Each structure stands twice: as C-alpha cells, then as structure tokens.
mmCIF file of C-alpha atoms in Angstrom:
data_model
loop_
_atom_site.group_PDB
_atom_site.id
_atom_site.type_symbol
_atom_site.label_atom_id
_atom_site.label_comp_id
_atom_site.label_asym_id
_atom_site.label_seq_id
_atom_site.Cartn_x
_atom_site.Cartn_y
_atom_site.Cartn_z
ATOM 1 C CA UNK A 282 -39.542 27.402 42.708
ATOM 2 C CA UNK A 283 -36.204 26.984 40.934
ATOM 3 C CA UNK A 284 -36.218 27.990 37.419
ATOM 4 C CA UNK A 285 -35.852 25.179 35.000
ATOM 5 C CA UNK A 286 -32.488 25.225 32.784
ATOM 6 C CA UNK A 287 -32.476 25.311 29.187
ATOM 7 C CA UNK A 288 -30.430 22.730 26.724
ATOM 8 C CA UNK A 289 -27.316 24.730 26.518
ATOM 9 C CA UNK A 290 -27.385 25.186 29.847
ATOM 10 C CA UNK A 291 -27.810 21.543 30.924
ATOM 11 C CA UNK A 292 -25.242 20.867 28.345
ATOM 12 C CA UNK A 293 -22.364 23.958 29.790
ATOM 13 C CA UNK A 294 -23.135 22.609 33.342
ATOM 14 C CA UNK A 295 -22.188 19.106 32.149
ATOM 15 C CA UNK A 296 -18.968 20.300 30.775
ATOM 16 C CA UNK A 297 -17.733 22.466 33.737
ATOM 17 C CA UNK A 298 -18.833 19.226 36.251
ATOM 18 C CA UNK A 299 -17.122 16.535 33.634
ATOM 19 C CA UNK A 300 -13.877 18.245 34.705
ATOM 20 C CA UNK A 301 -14.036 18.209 38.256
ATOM 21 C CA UNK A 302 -16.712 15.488 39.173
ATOM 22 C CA UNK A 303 -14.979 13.937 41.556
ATOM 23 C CA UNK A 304 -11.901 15.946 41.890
ATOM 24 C CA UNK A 305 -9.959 16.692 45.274
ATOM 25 C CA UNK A 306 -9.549 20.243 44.853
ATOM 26 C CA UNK A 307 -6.031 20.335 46.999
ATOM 27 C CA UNK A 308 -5.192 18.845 43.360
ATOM 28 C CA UNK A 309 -7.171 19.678 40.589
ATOM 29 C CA UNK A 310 -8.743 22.845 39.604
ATOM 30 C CA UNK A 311 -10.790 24.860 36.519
ATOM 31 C CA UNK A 312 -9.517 27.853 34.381
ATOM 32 C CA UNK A 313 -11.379 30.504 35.464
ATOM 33 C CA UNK A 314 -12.359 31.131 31.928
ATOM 34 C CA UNK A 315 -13.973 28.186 29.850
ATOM 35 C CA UNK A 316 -13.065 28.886 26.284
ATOM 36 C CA UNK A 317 -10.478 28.377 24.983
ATOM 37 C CA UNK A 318 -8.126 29.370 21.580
ATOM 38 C CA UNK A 319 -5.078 27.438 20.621
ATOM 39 C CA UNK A 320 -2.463 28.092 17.871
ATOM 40 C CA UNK A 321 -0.588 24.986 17.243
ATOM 41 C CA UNK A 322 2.474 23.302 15.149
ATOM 42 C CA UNK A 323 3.006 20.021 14.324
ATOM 43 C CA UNK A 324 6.407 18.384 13.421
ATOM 44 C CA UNK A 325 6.148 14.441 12.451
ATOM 45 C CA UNK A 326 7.395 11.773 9.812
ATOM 46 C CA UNK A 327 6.951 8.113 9.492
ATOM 47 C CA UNK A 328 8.832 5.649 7.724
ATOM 48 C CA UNK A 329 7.476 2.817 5.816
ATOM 49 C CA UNK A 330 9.585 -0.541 4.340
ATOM 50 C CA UNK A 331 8.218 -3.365 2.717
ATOM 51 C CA UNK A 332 10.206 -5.992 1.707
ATOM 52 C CA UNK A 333 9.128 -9.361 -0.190
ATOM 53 C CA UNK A 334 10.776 -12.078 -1.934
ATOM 54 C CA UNK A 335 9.184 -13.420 -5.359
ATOM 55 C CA UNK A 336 9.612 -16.431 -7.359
ATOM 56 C CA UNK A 337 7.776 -16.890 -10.716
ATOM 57 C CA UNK A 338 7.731 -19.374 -13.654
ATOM 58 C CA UNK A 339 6.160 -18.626 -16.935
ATOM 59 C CA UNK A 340 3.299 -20.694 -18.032
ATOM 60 C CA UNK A 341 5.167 -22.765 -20.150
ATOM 61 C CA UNK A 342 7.779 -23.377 -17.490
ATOM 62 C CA UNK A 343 10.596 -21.933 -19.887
ATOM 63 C CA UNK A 344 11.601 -19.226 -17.892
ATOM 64 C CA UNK A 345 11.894 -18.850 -13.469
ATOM 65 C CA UNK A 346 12.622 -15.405 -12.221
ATOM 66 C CA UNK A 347 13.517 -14.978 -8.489
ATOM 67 C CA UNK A 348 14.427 -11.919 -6.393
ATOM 68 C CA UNK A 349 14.194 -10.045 -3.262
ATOM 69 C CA UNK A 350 12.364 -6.353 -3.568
ATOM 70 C CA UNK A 351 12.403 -4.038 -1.127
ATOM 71 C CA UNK A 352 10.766 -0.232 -0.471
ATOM 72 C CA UNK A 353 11.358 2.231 1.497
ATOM 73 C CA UNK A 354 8.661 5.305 2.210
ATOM 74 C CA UNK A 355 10.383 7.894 4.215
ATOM 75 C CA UNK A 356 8.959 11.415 3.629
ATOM 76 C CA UNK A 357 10.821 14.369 4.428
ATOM 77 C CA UNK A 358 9.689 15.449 8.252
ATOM 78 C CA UNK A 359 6.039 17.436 7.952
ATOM 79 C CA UNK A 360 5.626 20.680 9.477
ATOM 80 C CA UNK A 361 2.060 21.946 9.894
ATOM 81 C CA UNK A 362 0.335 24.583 11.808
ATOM 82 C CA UNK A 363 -3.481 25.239 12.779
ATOM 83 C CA UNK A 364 -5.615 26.028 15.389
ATOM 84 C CA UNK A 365 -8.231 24.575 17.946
ATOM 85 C CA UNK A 366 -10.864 25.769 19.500
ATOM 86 C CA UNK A 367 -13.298 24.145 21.964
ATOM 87 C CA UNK A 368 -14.353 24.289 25.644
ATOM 88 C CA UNK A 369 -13.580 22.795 28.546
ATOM 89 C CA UNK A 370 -11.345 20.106 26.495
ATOM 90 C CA UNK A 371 -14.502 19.113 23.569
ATOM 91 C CA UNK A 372 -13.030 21.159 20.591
ATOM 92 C CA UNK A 373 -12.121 20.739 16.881
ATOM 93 C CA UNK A 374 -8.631 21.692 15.163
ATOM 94 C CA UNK A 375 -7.895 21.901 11.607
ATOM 95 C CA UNK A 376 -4.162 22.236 10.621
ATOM 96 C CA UNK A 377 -2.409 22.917 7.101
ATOM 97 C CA UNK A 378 1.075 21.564 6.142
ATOM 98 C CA UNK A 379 3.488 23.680 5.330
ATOM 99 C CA UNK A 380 6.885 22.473 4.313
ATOM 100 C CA UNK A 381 7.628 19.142 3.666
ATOM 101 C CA UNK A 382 4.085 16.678 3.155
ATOM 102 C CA UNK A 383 1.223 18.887 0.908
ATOM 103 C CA UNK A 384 -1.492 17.993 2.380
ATOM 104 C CA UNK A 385 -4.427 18.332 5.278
ATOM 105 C CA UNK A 386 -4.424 17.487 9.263
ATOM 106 C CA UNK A 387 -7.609 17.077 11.090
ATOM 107 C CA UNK A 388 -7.948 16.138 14.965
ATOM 108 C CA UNK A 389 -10.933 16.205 17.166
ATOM 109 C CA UNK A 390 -10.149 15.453 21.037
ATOM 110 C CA UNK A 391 -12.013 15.146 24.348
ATOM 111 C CA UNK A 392 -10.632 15.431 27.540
ATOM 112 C CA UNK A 393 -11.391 15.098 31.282
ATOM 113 C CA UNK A 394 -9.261 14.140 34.309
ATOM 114 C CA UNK A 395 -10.793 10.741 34.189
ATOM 115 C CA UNK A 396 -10.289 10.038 30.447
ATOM 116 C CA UNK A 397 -10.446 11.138 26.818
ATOM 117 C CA UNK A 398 -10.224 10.167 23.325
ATOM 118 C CA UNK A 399 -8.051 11.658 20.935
ATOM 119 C CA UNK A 400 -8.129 11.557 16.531
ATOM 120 C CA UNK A 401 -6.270 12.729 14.015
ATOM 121 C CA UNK A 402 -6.392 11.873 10.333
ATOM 122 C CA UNK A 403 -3.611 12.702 7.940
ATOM 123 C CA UNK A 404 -3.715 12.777 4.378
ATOM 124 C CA UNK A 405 -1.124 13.599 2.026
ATOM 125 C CA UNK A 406 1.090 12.688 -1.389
ATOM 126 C CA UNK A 407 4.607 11.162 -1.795
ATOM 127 C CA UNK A 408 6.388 10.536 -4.845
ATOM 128 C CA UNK A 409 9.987 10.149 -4.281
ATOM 129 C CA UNK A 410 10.296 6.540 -2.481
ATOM 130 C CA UNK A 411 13.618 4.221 -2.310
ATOM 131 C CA UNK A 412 13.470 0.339 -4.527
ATOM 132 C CA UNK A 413 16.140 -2.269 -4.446
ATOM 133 C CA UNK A 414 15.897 -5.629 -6.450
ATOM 134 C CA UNK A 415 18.166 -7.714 -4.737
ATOM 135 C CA UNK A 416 19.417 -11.386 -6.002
ATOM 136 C CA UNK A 417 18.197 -11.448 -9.090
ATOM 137 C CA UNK A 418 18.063 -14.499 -10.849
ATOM 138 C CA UNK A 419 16.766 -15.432 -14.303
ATOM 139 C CA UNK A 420 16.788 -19.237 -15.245
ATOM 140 C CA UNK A 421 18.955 -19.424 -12.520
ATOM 141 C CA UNK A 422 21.574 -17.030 -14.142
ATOM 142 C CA UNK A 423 22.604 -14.463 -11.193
ATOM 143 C CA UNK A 424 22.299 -10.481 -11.892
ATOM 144 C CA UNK A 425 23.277 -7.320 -11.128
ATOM 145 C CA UNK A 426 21.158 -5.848 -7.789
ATOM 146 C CA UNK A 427 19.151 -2.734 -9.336
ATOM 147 C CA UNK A 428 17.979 0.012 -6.943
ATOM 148 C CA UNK A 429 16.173 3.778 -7.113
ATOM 149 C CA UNK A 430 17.302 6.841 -4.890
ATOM 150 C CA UNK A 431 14.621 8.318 -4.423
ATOM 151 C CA UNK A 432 14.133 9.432 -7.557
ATOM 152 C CA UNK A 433 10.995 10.838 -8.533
ATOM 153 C CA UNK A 434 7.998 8.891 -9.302
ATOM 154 C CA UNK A 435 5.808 9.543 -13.154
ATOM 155 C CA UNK A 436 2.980 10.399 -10.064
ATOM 156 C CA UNK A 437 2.850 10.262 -6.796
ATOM 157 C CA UNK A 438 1.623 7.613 -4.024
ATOM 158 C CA UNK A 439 -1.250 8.640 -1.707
ATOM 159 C CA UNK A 440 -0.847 7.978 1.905
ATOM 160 C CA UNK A 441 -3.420 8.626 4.633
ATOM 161 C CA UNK A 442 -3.389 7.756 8.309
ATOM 162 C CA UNK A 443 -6.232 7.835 10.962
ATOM 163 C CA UNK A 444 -4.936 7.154 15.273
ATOM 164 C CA UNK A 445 -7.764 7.276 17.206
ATOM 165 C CA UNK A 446 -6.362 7.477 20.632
ATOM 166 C CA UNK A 447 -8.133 6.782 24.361
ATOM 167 C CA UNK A 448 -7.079 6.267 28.151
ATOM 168 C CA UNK A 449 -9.008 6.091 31.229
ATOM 169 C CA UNK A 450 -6.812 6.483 34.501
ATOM 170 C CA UNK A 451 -7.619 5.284 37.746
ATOM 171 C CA UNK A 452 -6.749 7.973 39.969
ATOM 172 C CA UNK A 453 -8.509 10.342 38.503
ATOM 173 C CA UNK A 454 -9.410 12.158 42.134
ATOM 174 C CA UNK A 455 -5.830 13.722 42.565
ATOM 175 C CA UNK A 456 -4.646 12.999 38.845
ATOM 176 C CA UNK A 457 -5.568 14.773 35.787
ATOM 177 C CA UNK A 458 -3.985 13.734 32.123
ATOM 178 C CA UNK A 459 -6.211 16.457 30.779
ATOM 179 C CA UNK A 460 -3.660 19.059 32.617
ATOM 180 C CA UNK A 461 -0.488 18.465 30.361
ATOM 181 C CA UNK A 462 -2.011 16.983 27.344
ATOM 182 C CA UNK A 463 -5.551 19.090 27.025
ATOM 183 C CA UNK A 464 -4.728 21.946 29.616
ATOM 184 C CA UNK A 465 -8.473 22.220 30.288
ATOM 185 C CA UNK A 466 -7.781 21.545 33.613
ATOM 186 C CA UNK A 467 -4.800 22.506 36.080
ATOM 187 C CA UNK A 468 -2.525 19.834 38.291
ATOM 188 C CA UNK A 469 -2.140 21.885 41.368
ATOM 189 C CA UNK A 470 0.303 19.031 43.119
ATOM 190 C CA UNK A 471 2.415 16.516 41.858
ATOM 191 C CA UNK A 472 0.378 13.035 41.758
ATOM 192 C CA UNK A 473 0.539 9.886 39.703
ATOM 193 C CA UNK A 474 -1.580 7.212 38.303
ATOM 194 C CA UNK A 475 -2.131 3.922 36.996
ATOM 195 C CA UNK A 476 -3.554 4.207 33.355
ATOM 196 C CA UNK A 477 -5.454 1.711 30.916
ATOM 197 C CA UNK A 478 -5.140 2.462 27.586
ATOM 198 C CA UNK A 479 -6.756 1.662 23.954
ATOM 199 C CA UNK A 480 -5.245 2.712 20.479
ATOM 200 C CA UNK A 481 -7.197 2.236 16.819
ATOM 201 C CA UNK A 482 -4.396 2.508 14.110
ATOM 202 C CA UNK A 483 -5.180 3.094 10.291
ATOM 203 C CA UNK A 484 -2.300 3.752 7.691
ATOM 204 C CA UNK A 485 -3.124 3.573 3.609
ATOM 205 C CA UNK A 486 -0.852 3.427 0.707
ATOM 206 C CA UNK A 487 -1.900 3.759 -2.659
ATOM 207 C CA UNK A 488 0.371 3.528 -5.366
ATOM 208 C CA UNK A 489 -2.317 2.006 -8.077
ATOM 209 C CA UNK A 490 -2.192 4.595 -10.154
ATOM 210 C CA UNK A 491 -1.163 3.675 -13.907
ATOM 211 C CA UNK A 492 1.739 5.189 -14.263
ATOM 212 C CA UNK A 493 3.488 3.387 -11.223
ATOM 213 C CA UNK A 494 2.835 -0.175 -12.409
ATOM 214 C CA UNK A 495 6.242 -0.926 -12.273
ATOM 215 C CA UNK A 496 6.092 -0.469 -8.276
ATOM 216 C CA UNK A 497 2.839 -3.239 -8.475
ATOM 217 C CA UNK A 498 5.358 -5.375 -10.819
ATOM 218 C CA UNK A 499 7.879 -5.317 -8.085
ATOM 219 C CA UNK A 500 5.358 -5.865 -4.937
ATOM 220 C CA UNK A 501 3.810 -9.504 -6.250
ATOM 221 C CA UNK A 502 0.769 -7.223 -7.727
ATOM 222 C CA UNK A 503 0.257 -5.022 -4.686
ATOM 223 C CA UNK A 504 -1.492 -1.826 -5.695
ATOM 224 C CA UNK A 505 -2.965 -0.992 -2.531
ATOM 225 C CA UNK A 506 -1.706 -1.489 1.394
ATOM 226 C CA UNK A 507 -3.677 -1.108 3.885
ATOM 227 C CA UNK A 508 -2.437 -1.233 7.358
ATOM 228 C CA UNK A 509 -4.835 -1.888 11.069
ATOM 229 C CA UNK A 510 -3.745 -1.883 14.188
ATOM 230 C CA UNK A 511 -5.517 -2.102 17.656
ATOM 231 C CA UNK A 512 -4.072 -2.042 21.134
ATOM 232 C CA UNK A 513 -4.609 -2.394 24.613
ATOM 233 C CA UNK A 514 -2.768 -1.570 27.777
ATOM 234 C CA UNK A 515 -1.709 -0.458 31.716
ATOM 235 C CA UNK A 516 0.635 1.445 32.721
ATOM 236 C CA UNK A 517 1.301 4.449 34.795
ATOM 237 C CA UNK A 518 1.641 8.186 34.423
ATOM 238 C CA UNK A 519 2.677 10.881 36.762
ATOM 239 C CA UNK A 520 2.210 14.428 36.680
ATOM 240 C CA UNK A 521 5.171 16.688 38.387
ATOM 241 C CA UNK A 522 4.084 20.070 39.625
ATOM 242 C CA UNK A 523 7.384 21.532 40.839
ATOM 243 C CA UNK A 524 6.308 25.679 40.744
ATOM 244 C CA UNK A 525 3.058 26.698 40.343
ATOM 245 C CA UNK A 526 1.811 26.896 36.901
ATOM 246 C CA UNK A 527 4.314 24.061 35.973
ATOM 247 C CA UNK A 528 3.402 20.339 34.983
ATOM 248 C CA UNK A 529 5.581 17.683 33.370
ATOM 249 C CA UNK A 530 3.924 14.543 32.294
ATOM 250 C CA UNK A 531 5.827 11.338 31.412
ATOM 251 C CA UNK A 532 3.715 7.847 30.330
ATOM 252 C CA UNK A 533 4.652 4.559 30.263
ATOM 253 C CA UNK A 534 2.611 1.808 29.299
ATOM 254 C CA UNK A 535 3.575 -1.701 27.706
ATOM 255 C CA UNK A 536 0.400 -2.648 25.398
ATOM 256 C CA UNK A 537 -0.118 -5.754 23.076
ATOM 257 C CA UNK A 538 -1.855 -5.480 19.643
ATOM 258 C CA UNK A 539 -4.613 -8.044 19.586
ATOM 259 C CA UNK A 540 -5.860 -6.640 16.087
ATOM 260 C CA UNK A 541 -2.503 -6.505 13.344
ATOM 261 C CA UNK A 542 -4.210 -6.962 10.028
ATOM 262 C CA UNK A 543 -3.028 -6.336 6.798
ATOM 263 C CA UNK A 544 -5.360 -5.789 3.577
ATOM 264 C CA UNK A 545 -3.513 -5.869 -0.272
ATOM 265 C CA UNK A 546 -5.119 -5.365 -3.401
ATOM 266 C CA UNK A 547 -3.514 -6.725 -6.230
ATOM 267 C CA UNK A 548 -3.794 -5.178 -10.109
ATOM 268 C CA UNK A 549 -2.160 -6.672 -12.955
ATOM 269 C CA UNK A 550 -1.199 -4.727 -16.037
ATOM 270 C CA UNK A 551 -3.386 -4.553 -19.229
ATOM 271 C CA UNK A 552 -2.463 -3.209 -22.858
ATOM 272 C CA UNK A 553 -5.806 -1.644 -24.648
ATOM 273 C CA UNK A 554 -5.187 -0.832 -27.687
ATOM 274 C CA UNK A 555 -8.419 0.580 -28.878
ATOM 275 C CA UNK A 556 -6.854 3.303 -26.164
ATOM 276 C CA UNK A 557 -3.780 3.906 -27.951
ATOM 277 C CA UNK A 558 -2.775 7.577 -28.724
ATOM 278 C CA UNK A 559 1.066 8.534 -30.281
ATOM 279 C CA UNK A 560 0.478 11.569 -27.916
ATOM 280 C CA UNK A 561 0.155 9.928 -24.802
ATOM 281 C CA UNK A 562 2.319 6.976 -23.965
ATOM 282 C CA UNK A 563 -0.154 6.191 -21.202
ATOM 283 C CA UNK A 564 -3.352 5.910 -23.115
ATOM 284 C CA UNK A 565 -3.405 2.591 -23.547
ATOM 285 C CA UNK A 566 -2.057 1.356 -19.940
ATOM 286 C CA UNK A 567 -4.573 0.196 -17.556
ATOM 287 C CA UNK A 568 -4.282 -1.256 -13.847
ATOM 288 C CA UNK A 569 -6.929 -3.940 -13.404
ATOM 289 C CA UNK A 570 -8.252 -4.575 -9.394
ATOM 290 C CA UNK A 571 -7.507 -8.413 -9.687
ATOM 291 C CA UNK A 572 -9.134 -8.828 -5.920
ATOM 292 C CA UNK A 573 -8.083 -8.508 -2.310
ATOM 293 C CA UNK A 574 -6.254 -10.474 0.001
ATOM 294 C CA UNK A 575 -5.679 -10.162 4.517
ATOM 295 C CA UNK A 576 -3.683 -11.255 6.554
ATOM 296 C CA UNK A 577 -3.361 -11.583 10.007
ATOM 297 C CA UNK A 578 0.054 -10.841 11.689
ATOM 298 C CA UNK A 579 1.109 -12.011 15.359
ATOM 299 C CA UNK A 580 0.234 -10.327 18.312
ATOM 300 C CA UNK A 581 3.202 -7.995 19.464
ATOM 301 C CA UNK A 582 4.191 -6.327 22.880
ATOM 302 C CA UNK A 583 5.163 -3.322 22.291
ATOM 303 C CA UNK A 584 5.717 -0.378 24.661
ATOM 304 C CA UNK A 585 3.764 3.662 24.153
ATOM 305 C CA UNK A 586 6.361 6.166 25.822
ATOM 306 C CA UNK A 587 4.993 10.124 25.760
ATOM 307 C CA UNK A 588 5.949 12.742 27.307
ATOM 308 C CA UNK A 589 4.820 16.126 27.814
ATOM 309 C CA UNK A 590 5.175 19.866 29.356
ATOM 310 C CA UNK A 591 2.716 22.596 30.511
ATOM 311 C CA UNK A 592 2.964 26.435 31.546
ATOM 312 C CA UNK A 593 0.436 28.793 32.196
ATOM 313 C CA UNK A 594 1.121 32.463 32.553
ATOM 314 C CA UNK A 595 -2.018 34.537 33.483
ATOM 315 C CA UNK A 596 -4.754 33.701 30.554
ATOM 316 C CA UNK A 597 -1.957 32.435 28.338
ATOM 317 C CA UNK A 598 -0.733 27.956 28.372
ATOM 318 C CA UNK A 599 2.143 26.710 26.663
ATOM 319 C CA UNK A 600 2.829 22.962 25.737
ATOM 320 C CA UNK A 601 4.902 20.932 24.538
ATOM 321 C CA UNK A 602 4.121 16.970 23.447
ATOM 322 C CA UNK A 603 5.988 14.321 22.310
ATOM 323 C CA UNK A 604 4.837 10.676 21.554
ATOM 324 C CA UNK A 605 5.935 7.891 18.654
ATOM 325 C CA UNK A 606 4.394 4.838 17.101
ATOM 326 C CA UNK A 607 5.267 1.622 15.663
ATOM 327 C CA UNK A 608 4.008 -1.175 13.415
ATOM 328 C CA UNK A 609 5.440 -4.719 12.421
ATOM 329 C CA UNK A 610 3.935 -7.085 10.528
ATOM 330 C CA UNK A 611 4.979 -10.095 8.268
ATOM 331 C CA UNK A 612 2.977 -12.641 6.082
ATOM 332 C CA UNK A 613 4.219 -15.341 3.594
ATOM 333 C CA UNK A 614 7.149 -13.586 1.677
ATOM 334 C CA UNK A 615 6.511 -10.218 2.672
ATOM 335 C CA UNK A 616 7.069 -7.803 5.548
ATOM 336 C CA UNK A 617 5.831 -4.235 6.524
ATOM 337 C CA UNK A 618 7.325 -2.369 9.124
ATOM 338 C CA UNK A 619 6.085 1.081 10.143
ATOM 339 C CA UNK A 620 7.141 3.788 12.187
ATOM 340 C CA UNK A 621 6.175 7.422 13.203
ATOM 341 C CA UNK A 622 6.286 9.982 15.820
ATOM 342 C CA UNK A 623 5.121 13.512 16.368
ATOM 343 C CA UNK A 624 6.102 16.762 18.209
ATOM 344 C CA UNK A 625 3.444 19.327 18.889
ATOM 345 C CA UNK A 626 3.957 22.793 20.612
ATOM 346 C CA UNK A 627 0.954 25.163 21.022
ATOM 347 C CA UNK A 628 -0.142 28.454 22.532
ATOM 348 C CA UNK A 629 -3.561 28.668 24.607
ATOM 349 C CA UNK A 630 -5.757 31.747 25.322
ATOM 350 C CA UNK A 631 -8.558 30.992 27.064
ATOM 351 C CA UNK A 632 -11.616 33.620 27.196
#
C-alpha cells in the first residue's frame, strides 16, 4: 500500500514536475539541487515629459494668458542591489537602491518552461526636474521663454511604478524561457519558439505637495499623474546553446496596447489665513483636490525587444538581462511620453 504524501510534499512534487511536465529531455533538464540563492544588481532610469499648452481669461475677461509648458523627469540612472530566494523559479527578492534613486525595489516572479509572470514595484523620490514656459503671451503682449535646470525643488515629487509582466510560449517541449531569464531550468540545445505575451503597466507621479504648487500652476491644475498601460502580443524567442552551460536568449515581439489610460487630479491653490505663521511661509498654503479627470489615449503598436545571457559553472549561474519600455500618450492640450529600461546581472547558488 503506497504511503500517502503530505501537503509539502504534494506541493515540492508539483514544483519539480511544473518544470519538466512535458519536457523532451534531449532539451531541457533540472538543477540537480532545487534551491536556490541569488545576489542581484539592478541598473535602470526612465524619463518622463509632459508637455501642454494653456490658454486662460480672467473672469472679467480683462486679462488672456497663453503659453506652452513643458517638463521633463529624468532621474539620474538607479543602481540597486538585493537578493532572491525561491525554488524551482517561485521566489521573492527584495532590493535596496544605492546610488542615484533613494528608495525600495520589490519583485516576485514565477517561472516554468511553459510560462511565467514576472512583478516589480518601484518606489522612490525626485526633486530636481527640468520646466520651460514657452510663448508666453499676456493680453497678447509676447514674453520672454522662462525655464528651470534642474534646479532643486522646495520638496520632492514621489514616483512609483508597478510592471507586472507574463508570457506563455508555444514550444514549450524543446524551449524553455525559464533557462536564461529564471535559470531554474537548463536549455541543453539550441531551440526557438513562438511566444504570446501580456504586460500590466503602472507609473505614478505626485507632485501635490504644497510647496510645489507652482508645478500644478504650470500643468492646467495637475497635482497628480497617473499613468496605465496594458498590452498584448506574439512573437518569437530563441534560445542559443553554443557550449554547454551557455544560453543566449534574444525576444522579439510587436504588441499593441489596448488599455492607454491616463488619470489627473487637479488642486487649485488656497490662502488660509487663520493658518498664517511669520515663521513659516508655508502655513497658510493649502492644495485643494478639485476632482479627477481620464482619458483614454489611442491604441499604439509598439515593439518589446529583450535580451539575455546565462552561465552555469558547477553549483554557481551567472546572468545577464536587458529589456526597455515605452509609453505615449496625448489628450486635448497635453502629452505624456514615457520611457525606461533596465539592466540586471546576478549570481545564483543553488543548494
């Protein structure tokens, strides 16, 4: 009579099986050793503009102010390093900046030959962005353009971004993306495959805080930004084995954002004077939520290039990834346009 398994072991024979289910072995194969340990650094940066044009007249209809404002988010590139654990590809990382962005990284991943599902959510503060007021006119009287440097900010923005990131490939018998990307499993021969793919984008910036109202001012009362993004695609992948212990990955897949929405909230300045304090110039300075407003943007084609590199040397892996992103969106008077991409390099030991 054959002994009945516990939970943990139901769930550990799961895991080993999820990997090779279905596998040719002449291709794909196991670690010998199911744990794994992985010390990891992350280079990235993004780059945010948003340009608008505005046009006011007072309520009286004395005075008409018109001009073009732009701004430019462009952080200085982010290094950060952590580490993952997990096995079999179902882990949890936690990573800490170092130079550049102050601020957290958190990714969660899960990985088999036939598909996976990668997050990450990054949070961090900026405060040294780039304005330009361009055309300025007042009562149709032309003006000198006025711009900012980067010049420091009284406080800085907040910016957070979540990229929740999945794939299923079709020839997942002779074809593992988990080999290059996850390295819980290992591409014995070279093989390719076709690839679907899905990507769930999420980018905030918050620059609502009092003492940046002039930035709101600027923006046609934009205190908040909040950028989505989801995508779908095919394309194809192929792994190259050309020693043993060796895989290079390369992706390629066009995919078209059905979902490119855009949430602002807008704040308008208020003076409270019962506030008011000869000690603090900001006392008395309040930015009031006025409401929110969407938008939907077009859908774009865009294309998602990565590429990536494997070694294994006894119970040691080494990899290399590469992979970039990019958002574009435009309502009424005002356009955002986003980009970022991302190195990582990591070191394995598997137990």
């Amino acid at each position: 009579m054959a002994q009945k398994r516990t939970f943990m072991q139901k769930v550990v024979a799961f895991l080993d099986s999820s990997n090779v289910k279905g596998t040719d072995p002449r291709y794909i194969a196991l670690p010998e050793r199911p744990w794994r340990v992985v010390l990891g650094g992350n280079t990235d940066q993004l780059d945010l503009t948003m340009t608008s044009y505005a046009q006011n007249t007072s309520e009286d209809a004395r005075t008409s102010i018109a001009f073009d404002f732009s701004m430019k988010v462009k952080p200085p590139v982010g290094n950060s390093v952590g580490l993952w654990a997990g096995y079999r590809g179902w882990g949890l990382g936690y990573s800490l900046s170092v130079t550049g962005n102050k601020g957290i990284n958190l990714s969660f991943n899960i990985s088999t030959p036939a598909n996976g599902v990668n997050v990450r959510v990054h949070r961090f503060e900026f405060g040294n962005p780039n304005f330009a007021i361009r055309n300025l006119q007042v009562d149709g009287k032309k003006y000198a353009d006025i711009s900012s440097n980067g010049e420091a900010l009284e406080e800085p923005v907040n910016i957070e971004s979540m990229v929740l990131d999945g794939y299923w490939v079709f020839n997942n018998k002779r074809f593992s993306l988990a080999a290059p990307y996850g390295q819980s499993t290992l591409q014995l021969r070279s093989a390719g495959s076709f690839l679907a793919g899905l990507m769930i984008y999420y980018q905030k910036f918050d620059f609502s805080q009092k003492r940046n109202f002039m930035i709101s001012a600027f923006s046609n009362n934009v205190g908040t930004l909040k950028l989505y993004q989801g995508s779908i695609g095919v394309g194809y992948t192929y792994n190259w084995v050309p020693a043993r212990n060796w895989t290079f990955n390369f992706v390629l897949m066009p995919v078209v954002s059905l979902l490119n929405r855009v949430r602002l909230s807008n704040y308008t300045l208020k003076i409270n004077d019962e506030k008011y304090d000869e000690n603090d110039p900001w006392a008395d300075i309040e930015l009031v939520h006025t409401g929110n407003t969407s938008n939907n943007g077009r859908i774009n084609l865009n294309l998602d290039a990565r590429v990536a590199a494997s070694y294994w040397w006894k119970r040691f892996s080494f990899g290399i990834i590469g992979q970039g992103h990019q958002f574009d969106s435009k309502y009424d008077d005002t356009r955002v346009k986003m980009t970022d991409w991302e190195i990582k390099a990591s070191i394995g030991y598997n137990i």
